[in-house]
Structure formats: structure tokens, C-alpha cells
Coordinates of C-alpha atoms and ligand atoms in Angstrom, one line a residue:
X1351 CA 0.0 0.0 0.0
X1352 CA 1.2 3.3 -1.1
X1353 CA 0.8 6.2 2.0
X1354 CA 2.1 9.5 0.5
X1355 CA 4.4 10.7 -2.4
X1356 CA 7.1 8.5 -3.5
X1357 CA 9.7 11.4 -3.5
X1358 CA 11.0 10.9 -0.4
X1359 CA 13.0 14.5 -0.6
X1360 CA 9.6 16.7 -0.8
X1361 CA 7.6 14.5 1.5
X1362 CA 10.8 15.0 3.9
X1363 CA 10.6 19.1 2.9
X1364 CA 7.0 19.1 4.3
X1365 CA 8.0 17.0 7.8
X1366 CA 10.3 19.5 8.7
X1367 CA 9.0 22.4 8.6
X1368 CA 5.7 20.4 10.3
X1369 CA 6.7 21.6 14.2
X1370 CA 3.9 19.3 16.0
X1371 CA 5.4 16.2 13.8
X1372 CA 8.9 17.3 15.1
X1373 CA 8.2 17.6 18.9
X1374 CA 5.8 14.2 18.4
X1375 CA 8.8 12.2 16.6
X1376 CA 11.5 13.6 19.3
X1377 CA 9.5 12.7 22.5
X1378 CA 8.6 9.0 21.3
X1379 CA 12.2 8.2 20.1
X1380 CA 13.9 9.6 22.5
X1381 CA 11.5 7.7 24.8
X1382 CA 12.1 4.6 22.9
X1383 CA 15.8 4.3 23.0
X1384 CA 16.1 5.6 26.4
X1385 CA 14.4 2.3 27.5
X1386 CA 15.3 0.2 25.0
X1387 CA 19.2 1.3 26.6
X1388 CA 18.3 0.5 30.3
X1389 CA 16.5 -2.8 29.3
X1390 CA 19.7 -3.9 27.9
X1391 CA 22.4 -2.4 30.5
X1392 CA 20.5 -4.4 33.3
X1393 CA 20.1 -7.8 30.9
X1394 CA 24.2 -8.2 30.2
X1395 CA 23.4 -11.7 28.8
X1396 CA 21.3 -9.7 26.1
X1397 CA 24.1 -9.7 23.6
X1398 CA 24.6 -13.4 23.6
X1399 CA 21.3 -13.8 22.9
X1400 CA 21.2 -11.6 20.0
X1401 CA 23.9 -13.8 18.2
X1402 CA 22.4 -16.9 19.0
X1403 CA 19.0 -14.9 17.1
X1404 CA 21.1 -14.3 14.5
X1405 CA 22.4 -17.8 14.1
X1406 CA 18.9 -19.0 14.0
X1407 CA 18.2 -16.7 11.3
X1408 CA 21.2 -17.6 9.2
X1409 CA 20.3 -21.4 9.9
X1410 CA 16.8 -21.2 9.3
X1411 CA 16.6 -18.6 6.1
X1412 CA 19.5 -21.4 4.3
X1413 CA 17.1 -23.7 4.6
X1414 CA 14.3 -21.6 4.4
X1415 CA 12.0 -24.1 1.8
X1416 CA 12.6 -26.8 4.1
X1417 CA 11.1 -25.0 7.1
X1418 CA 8.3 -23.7 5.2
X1419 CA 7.4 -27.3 4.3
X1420 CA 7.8 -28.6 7.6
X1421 CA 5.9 -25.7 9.0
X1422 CA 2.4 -26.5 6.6
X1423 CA 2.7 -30.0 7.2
X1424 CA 2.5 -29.2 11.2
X1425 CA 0.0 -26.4 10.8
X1426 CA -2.1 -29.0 8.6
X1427 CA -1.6 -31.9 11.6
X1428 CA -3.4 -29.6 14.2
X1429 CA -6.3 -28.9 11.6
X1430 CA -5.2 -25.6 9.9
X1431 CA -5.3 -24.7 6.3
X1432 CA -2.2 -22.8 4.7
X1433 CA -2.3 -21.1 1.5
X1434 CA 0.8 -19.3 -0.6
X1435 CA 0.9 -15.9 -2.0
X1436 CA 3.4 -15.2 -4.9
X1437 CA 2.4 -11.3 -4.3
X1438 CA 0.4 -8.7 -2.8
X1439 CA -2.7 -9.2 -4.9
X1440 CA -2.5 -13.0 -4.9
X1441 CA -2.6 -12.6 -0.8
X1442 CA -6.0 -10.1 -1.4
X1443 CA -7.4 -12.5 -3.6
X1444 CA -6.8 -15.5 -1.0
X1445 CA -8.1 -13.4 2.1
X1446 CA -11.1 -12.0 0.2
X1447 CA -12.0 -15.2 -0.8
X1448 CA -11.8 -16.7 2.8
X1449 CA -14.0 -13.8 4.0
X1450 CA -16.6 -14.1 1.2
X1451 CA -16.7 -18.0 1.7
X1452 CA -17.0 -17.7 5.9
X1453 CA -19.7 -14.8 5.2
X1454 CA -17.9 -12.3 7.0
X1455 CA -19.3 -8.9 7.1
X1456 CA -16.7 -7.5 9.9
X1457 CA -12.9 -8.5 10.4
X1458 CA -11.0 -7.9 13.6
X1459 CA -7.8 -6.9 12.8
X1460 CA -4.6 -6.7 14.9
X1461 CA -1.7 -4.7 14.1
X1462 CA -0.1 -6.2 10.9
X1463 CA 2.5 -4.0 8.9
X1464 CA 2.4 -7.1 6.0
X1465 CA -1.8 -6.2 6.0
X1466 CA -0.6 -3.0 5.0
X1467 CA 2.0 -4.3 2.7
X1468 CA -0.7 -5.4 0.6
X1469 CA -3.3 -2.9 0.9
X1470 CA -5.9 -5.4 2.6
X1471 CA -8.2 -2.7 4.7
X1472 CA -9.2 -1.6 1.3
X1473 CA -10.0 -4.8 -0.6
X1474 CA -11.9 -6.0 2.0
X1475 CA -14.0 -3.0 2.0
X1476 CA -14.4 -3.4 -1.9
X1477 CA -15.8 -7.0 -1.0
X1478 CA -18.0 -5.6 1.5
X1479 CA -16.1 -6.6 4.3
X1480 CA -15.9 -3.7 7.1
X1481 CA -12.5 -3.9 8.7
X1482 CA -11.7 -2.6 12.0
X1483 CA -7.8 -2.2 13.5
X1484 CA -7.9 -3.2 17.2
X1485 CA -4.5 -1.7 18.1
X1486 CA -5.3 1.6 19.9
X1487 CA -2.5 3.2 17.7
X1488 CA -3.5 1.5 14.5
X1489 CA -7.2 2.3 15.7
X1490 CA -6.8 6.3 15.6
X1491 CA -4.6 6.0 12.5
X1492 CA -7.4 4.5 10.7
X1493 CA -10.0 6.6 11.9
X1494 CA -7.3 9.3 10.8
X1495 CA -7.8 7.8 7.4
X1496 CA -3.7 7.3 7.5
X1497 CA -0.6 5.0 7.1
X1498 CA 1.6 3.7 10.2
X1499 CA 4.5 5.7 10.3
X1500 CA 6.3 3.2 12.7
X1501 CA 6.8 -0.1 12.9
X1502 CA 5.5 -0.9 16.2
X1503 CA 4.1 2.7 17.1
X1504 CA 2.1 3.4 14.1
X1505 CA 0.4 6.9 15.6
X1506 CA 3.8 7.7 16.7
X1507 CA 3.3 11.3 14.8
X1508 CA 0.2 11.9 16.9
X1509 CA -0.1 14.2 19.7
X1510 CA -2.7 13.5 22.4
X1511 CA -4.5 16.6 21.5
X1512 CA -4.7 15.4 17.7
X1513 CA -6.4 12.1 18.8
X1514 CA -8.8 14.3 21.2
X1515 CA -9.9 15.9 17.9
X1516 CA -9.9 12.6 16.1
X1517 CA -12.5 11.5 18.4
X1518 CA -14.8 14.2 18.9
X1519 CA -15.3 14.1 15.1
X1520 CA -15.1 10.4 13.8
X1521 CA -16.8 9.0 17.1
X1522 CA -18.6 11.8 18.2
X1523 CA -16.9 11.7 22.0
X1524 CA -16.6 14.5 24.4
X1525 CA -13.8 16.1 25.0
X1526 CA -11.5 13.7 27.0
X1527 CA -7.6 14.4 27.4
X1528 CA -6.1 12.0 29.9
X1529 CA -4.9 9.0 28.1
X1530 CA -6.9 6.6 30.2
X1531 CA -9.8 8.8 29.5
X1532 CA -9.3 8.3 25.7
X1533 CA -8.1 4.7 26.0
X1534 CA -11.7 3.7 27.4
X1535 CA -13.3 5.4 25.1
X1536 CA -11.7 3.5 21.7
X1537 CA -12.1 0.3 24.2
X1538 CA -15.9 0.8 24.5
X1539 CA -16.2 1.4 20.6
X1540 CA -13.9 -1.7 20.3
X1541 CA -15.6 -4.1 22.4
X1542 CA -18.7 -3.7 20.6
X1543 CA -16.8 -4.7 17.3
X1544 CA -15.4 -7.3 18.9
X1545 CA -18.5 -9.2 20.1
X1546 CA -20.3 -8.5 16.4
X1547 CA -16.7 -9.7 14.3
X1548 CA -17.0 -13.5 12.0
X1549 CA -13.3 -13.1 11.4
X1550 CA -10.0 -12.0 13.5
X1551 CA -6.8 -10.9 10.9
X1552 CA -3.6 -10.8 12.6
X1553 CA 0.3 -10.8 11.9
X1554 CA 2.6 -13.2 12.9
X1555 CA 5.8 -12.6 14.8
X1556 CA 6.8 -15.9 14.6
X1557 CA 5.9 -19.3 13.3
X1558 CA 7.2 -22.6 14.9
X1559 CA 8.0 -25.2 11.7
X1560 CA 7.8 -28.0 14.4
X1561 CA 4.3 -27.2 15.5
X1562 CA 2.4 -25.5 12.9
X1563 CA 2.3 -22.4 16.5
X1564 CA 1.7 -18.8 15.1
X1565 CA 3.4 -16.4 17.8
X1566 CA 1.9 -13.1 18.6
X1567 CA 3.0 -10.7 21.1
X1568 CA 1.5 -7.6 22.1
X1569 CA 0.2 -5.5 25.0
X1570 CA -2.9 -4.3 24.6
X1571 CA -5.1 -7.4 24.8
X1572 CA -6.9 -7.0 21.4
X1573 CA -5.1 -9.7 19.4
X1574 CA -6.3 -12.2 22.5
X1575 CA -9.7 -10.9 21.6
X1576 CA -9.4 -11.3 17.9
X1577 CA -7.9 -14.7 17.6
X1578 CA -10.4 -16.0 20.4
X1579 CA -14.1 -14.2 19.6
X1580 CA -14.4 -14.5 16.0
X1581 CA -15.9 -18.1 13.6
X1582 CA -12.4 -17.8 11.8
X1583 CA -8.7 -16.3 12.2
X1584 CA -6.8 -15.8 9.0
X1585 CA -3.1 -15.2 9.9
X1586 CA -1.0 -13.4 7.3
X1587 CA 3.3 -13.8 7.8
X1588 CA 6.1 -13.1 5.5
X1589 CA 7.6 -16.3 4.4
X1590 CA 10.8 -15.0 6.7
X1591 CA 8.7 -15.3 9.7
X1592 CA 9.6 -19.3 10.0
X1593 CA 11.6 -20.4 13.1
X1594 CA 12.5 -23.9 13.7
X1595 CA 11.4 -24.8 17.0
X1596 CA 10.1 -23.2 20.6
X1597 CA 13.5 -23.3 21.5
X1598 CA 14.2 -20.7 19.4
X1599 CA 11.4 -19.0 20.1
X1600 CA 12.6 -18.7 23.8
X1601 CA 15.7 -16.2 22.3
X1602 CA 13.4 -14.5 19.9
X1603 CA 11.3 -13.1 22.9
X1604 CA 14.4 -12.4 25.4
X1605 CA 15.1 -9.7 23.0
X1606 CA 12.1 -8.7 21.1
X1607 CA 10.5 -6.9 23.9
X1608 CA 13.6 -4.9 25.4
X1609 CA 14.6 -3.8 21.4
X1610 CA 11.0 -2.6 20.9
X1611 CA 9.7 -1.0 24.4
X1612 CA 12.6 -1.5 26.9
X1613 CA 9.9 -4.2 28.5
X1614 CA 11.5 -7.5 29.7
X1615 CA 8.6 -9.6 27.9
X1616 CA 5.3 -7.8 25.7
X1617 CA 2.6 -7.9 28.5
X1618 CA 0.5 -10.9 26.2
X1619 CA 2.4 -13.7 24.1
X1620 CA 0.1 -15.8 22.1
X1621 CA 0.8 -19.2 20.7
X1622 CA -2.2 -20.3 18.5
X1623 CA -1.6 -24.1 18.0
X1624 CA -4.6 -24.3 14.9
X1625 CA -8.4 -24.3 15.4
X1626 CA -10.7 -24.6 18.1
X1627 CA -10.3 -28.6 19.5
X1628 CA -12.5 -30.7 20.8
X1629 CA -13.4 -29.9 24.5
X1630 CA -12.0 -26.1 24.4
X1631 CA -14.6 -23.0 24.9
X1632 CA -13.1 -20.9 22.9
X1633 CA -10.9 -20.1 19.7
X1634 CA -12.1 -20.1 16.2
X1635 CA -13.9 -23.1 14.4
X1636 CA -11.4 -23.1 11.4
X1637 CA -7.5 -21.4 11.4
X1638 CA -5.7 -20.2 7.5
X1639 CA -2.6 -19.3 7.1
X1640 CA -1.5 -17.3 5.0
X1641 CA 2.2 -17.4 3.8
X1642 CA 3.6 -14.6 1.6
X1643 CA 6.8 -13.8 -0.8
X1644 CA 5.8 -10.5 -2.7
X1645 CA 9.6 -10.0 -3.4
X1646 CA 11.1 -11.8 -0.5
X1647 CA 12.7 -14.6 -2.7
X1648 CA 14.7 -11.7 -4.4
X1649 CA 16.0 -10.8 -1.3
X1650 CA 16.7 -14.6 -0.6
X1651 CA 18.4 -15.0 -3.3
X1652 CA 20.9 -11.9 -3.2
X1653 CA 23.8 -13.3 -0.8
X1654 CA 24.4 -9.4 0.1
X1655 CA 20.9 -8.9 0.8
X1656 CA 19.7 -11.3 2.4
X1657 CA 20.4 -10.7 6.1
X1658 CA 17.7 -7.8 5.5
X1659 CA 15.4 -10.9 6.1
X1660 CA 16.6 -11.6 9.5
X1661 CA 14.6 -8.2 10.4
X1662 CA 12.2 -9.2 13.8
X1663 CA 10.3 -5.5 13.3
X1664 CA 11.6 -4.2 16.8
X1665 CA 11.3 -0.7 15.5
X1666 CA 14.9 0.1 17.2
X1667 CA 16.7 1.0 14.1
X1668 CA 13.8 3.8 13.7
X1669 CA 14.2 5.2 16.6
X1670 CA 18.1 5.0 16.4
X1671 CA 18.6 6.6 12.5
X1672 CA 18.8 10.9 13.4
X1673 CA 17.1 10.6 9.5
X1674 CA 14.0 8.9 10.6
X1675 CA 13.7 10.8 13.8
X1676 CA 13.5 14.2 11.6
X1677 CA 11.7 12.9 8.6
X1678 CA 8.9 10.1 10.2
X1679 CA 7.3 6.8 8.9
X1680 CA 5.3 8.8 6.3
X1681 CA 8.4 10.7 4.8
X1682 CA 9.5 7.4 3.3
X1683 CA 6.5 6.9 1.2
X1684 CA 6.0 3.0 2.1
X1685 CA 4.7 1.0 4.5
X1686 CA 8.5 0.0 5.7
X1687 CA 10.1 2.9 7.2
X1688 CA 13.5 3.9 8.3
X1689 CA 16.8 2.0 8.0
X1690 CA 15.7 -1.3 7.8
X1691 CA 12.8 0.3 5.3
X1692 CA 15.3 1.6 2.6
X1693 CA 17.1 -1.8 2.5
X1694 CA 13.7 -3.3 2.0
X1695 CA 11.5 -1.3 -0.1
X1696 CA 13.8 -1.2 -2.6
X1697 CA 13.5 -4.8 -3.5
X1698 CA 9.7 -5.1 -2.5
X1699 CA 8.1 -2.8 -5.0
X1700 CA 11.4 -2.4 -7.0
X1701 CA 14.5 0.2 -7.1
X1702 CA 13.2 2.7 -9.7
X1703 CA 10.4 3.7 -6.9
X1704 CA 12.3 3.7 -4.2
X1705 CA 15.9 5.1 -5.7
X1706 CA 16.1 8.0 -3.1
X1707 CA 15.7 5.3 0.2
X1708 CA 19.0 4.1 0.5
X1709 CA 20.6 7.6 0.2
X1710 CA 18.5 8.3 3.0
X1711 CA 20.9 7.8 5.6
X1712 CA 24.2 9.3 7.0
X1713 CA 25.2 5.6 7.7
X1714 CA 26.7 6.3 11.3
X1715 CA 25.6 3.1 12.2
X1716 CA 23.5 3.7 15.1
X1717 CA 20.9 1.5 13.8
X1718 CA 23.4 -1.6 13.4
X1719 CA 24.4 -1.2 17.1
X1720 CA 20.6 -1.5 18.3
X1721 CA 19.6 -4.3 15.7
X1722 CA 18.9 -7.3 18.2
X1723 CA 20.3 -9.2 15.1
X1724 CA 23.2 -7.5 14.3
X1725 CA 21.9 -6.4 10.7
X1726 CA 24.7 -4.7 9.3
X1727 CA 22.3 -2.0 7.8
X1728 CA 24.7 0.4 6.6
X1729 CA 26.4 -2.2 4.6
X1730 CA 22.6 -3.2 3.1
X1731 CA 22.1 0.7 2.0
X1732 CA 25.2 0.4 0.4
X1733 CA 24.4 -2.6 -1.8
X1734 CA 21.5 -0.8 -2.5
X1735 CA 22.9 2.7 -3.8
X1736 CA 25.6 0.0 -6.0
X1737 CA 22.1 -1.4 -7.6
X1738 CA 20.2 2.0 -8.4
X1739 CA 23.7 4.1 -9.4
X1740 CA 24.3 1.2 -11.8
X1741 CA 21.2 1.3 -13.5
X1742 CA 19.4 -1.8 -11.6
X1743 CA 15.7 -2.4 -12.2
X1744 CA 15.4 0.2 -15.0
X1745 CA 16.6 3.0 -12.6
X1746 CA 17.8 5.8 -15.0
X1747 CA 21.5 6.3 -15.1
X1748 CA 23.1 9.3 -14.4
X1749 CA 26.2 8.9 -16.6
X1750 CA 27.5 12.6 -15.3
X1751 CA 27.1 11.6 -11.9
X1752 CA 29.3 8.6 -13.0
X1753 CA 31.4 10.8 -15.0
X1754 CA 32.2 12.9 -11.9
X1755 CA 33.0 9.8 -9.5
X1756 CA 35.5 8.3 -12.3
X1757 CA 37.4 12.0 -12.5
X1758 CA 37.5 12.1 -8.6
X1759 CA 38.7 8.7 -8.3
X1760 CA 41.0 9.6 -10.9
X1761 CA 42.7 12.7 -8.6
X1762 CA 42.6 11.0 -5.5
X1763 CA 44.4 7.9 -7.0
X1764 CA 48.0 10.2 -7.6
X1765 CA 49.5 12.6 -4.8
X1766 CA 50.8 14.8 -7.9
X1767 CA 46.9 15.0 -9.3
X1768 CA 45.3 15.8 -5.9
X1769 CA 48.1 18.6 -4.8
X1770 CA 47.5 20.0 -8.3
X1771 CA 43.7 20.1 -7.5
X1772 CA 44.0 20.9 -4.1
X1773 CA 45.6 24.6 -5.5
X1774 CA 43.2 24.9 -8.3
X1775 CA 40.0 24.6 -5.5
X1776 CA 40.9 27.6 -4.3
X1777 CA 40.6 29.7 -7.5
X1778 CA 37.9 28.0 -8.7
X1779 CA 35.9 28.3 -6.2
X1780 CA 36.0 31.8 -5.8
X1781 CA 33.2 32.9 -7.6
X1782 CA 31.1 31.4 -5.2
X1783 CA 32.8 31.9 -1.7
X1784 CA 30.8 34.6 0.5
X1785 CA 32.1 34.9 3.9
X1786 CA 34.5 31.7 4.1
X1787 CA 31.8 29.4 2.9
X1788 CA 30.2 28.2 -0.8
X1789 CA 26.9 29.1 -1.1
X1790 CA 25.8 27.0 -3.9
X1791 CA 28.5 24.7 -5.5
X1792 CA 27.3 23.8 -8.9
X1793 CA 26.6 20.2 -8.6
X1794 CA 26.6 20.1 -5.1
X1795 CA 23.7 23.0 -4.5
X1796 CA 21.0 20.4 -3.0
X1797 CA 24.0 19.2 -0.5
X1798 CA 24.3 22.9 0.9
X1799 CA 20.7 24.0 0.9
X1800 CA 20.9 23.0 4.2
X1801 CA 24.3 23.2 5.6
X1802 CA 27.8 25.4 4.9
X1803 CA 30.1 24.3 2.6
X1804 CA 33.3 25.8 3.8
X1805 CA 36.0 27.3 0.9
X1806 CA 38.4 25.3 -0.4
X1807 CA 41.4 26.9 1.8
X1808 CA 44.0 28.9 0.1
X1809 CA 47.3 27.9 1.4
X1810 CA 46.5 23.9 1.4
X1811 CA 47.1 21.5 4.2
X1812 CA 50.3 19.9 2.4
X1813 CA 52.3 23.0 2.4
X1814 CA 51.3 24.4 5.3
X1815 CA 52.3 20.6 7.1
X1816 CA 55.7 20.9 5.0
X1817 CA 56.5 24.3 6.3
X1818 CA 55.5 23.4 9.9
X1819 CA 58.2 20.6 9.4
X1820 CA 60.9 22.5 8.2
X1821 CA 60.7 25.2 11.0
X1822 CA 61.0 22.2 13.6
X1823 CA 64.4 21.3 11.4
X1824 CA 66.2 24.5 10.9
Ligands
SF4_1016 S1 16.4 -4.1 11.3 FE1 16.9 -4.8 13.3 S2 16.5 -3.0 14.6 FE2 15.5 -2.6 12.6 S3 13.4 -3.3 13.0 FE3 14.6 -5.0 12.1 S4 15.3 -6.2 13.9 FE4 14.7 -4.2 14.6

């Protein structure tokens, strides 16, 4: 699903100058890493459990057809159906159907960035199907008529006084402003949707090849609801999602939860073992499962890539990147935000749509330090810039950009070529020197809209290194 222009560079013009976005994106991240930091300085053992996560990852994604297999053939032995979507519209298609063949005139739906990958709220409301978000934040951003702009946050750009607005007009409420206050009101909308649902949607954090388990872990309570009230639960999980065993899913959790809120364990972690069974008083009469690539394998398949897949959706690398915290989920133009976002996006809906993602970051490396699986994302963005400069996926080529990389390489590569061009900055650059600095460069004029480009000195470093040299010898 698309959620705003795809040019990353004006949707970022518009978030900056946006001050209640600014103060909104500062105070949650800020928040976030702040207790995403303690959580880990009192858990020392944390970092051996994020390489044993990543091991499991690298194990599991080598063999990932294997586990796939393994994990329909145990979903099928506890009486679940799974189904395979190739892409986003194959995935509609199969989740539509479900709802038209169950009769289902309202879905339950728990927070699910892959839902949004394919833009499901809104084929489902083409079939007639009235879908209805259950996570608070996903809750207002829907009655907001918006995208998530966070991974596990999604109204992360909201103030409290914009969801006070939000519902006094969409839900007709008083004016409430304490957060309890507005939590029970969206609860006492929510329950009633709740008891009236045929079918619960949800994500899956994790699925457990050896018992056909779908993992879900939240806080709120509303995925309990939606996977227990309604006829039928239709889980939807990026074909990544596979772990081998509940062994692993023991290291997944030790550090999901501290990466993502600084919480030692999400306050609800559901493992949905199929359908309804005999004797049991609640849970759904039939489970689907819904496994999907849309552009996955590519990533798969790409050796230098891949690791992108190891991604658990922690939202730390967000909160980490100083671009995301300025720009916002929305800024980005897709449902995957941030770092981990412009690795991603890229090879989801393909690099000529996304070509300005992977320049979207100063790679410090701040969000590599906070993965919880040690995703070297600055080394992903690169592999990504390689693709789109050289051409990749129909991206246009810039051949003077390429021209100018070839001619720098070219004076860099000879101590004779870059003294030469050291001198001749200087005079070049004249023209456009006002008070020390260059105000526009040609060629590098978007670079220093934003910041001073200081003039090319006059006497350069070289000489003024050799002369400091020969005054300590004489
Ligand atoms: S890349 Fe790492 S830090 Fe970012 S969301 Fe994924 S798991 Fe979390």
C-alpha cells in the first residue's frame, strides 16, 4: 500500500518544517531508546542472545523451503489450512475469498505491517467486508484515514490533543484528554466490534515449523480478543517469519520486547496451536494461514541482501537513524520505514520507486548497534545505492554523476593529481565563496541548501604541514 508521495525529498521538505510532527517524533524516540538502553544495561546476557537470534536466522533462512514445508505440514496436523501468496494481490485475492466463503461482514484486525504491505483494509472494504484495526495506535490511524509511520508505534506522529480531535469528530466523543480517559473510550467502541466480528486478521511474529504455533506478542489485549471471539482467524506472515522450533522462540522473545519497548517480555504472548479442539470453549472453528513472498525470494536469493530478512520488526533501528527521527514513517512513502525500510522497499516494490531510500541515511551506524540481530544496515544501503547508481531495475543512469565519481577517483588515485587540485579549488571556487563558505556549488547545491560548505582553503594542508616541518628542522 502506497501512503504518501514517493519522493522521499519533498515528503521530507513538508515534515520539517511540520513543528507538532517534530516535537511528536523527538519525545517518542527519545522515549524509545532511552528504555530500549536501560532494558539492555540491566540484561548483560542480552548480547549473547542476539547472536544466538542471529544464528537461528542464518540457519533457518539457508534452509528456508525446508522449514516452510515442515511448518504447513505441522499447521495441517493440528487442523489448519495454509495457502501461498506469490504477491500482494495474490494474498488479497486468497483473504477476500476466505472472508466471502465464511460470510464475513466484519474482520477484527490486529496490528499487521504485512496487511498493510498489501493494501488489505481496502480490498476488504471493496468485498464488502468492514475492517476494523484493534491496536489503539493502529485504531486512531485508521479513523485518521492514515498510514503507520512506525513499525510498532504506528500513531507515533500523533499528539494527544490530535487524537482528542480525532475522536470528537469520527466518534462523536466529548472532550476527553487523559490517556486513560481516551483509551476507554476507543475500548468501549472496540468491544462492541469485537463481540459483532465473524473473522480476526492478525500478523505473525513468529511461526514454529515444528508445531504449525503462530506467535503473537502484544500489549494491549486486542489480538487475545481477535484470535479468540471471531468463527475464523486468518493469519497473514512473511515467508521469513519461520523459526525452527520453541527453542528458538525462547531467544526471539528475550530480546524482542527490550529492542522494541525496553519491557523485559510484551505484556501478552500468544501461541495459536490451529483451530478450536475438541473440549475447548473458545478459539475459532477453522485457522488459515497465510504465507507470503511478494519480493522476498529476491532478497533470498541476493547473498548481500539477504540478512535484510533476518529483520524481527523491533522498530529500534527507527528510533536509532537521526534521519528517521526528523523525517517520520510517512516521509518514506512505504509501508517499511526507516533503515531497515530503505534496504527493504527497494526490492519489494522495486528500485526505480524507491531510488532515493538508500541515500536516506548518513550511515553512522546507530541503527546496526541496536539491531537485536546484528543487521549490518549500513552495509545493506550500500548494496543498495551500487544497484540503483548502476542502472538496476530500469533506474535511469546518471552517466554525469558517474562521470564525476570516475574524475575524482582519478585525482585522488596520484599525490601529484590531488596537490595539483588541491591549489586549483581555491581559484575555482571563488566565484562562489561569501564569507568563508560556498553558497551553492554547482553540482553540489542540494548538499548545501541545508548546511555550509566551507571554501576550499587557500594555502592547502600539504604545504602548510611541510613548512611546519621545516621550521622544527632548521
Ligand atoms: S532491522 Fe533490526 S533494529 Fe531494525 S526493525 Fe529489524 S530487527 Fe529491529
Amino acid at each position: 500500500m502506497r501512503v504518501s508521495s514517493d519522493r522521499f525529498s519533498e515528503n521530507v521538505r513538508r515534515a520539517l518544517a511540520d513543528r507538532k510532527l517534530q516535537d511528536a517524533l523527538t519525545k517518542a524516540t527519545v522515549r524509545f531508546m532511552g528504555v530500549r538502553a536501560n532494558a539492555f544495561a540491566k540484561y548483560p546476557e542480552g548480547d549473547a542472545f542476539r547472536d544466538d537470534a542471529r544464528r537461528i536466522k542464518e540457519r533457518t533462512l539457508a534452509e528456508l523451503d525446508r522449514y516452510l514445508g515442515q511448518l504447513a505440514d505441522s499447521v495441517r496436523r493440528v487442523g489448519g489450512t495454509v495457502h501461498w501468496a506469490g504477491d500482494a494481490a495474490e494474498a488479497r485475492e486468497i483473504m477476500v475469498g476466505l472472508a466471502e466463503r465464511y460470510r464475513a461482514r466484519l474482520a477484527v484486525k490486529s496490528k499487521s505491517m504485512t496487511t498493510e504491505e498489501i493494501g488489505l483494509n481496502e480490498a476488504l472494504t471493496e468485498a464488502g467486508v468492514e475492517p476494523v484495526e484493534t491496536d489503539l495506535g493502529e485504531y486512531i490511524i485508521q479513523l485518521a484515514q492514515e498510514a503507520p509511520s512506525h513499525l510498532i508505534a504506528p500513531a507515533i506522529h500523533k499528539s494527544r490533543e490530535d487524537v482528542t480531535d480525532l475522536f470528537v469528530e469520527k466518534l462523536g466523543s466529548p472532550r476527553l484528554s487523559r490517556h486513560e480517559e481516551l483509551t476507554h473510550e476507543a475500548r468501549r467502541h472496540l468491544r462492541e466490534k469485537f463481540r459483532r466480528a465473524d473473522m480476526g486478521i492478525t500478523g505473525v511474529n513468529f511461526a514454529i515449523a515444528e508445531t504449525g504455533s503462530v506467535v503473537i506478542v502484544e500489549n494491549e489485549g486486542n489480538i487475545r480478543l481477535s484470535t479468540s471471539l471471531p468463527r475464523v482467524h486468518v493469519a497473514l506472515m512473511g515467508m521469513e517469519k519461520v523459526i525452527p522450533d520453541l527453542a528458538s522462540l525462547a531467544v526471539f522473545l528475550k530480546i524482542l520486547a527490550r529492542s522494541a519497548t525496553g519491557q523485559k517480555m510484551s505484556s501478552y504472548v500468544s501461541v495459536i496451536t490451529g483451530p478450536r479442539r475438541e473440549g475447548e470453549e473458545d478459539g475459532p472453528e477453522a485457522f488459515h494461514l497465510v504465507v507470503l513472498d511478494n519480493g522476498r525470494s529476491r532478497l533470498l536469493a541476493d547473498p548481500r541482501l539477504r540478512e535484510s530478512l533476518y529483520c524481527i520488526r523491533c522498530g529500534a533501528c527507527l528510533n536509532a537513524c537521526p534521519v528517521y527521527r526528523h523525517a517520520g514513517g510517512h516521509a518514506y512513502g512505504w509501508v517499511y520505514s526507516g533503515p531497515i525500510g530503505s534496504v527493504i522497499t527497494p526490492s519489494l516494490v522495486g528500485h526505480r520507486r524507491a531510488a532515493e531510500l538508500p541515500f536516506a541515511s548518513s550511515l553512522c551506524g546507530a541503527c546496526r548497534d541496536v539491531c537485536p540481530v546484528r543487521i549490518n544496515i549500513p552495509h545493506l544501503l550500500l548494496e543498495q545505492r551500487r544497484k540503483i547508481v548502476s542502472g538496476e531495475d530500469g533506474v535511469p543512469r546518471r552517466p554525469w554523476e558517474q562521470r564525476m565519481v570516475r574524475l575524482f577517483a582519478y585525482v585522488m588515485s596520484s599525490p601529484t593529481r590531488y596537490r595539483i587540485a588541491s591549489r586549483l579549488s581555491y581559484w575555482l571556487s571563488r566565484p562562489f565563496v561569501r564569507d568563508g563558505v560556498m553558497s551553492h556549488p554547482p553540482g553540489l547545491s542540494a548538499w548545501s541548501r541545508f548546511r555550509d560548505f566551507p571554501a576550499p582553503a587557500k594555502k592547502i594542508f600539504r604545504d602548510r604541514w611541510r613548512k611546519l616541518n621545516a621550521g622544527e628542522h632548521s
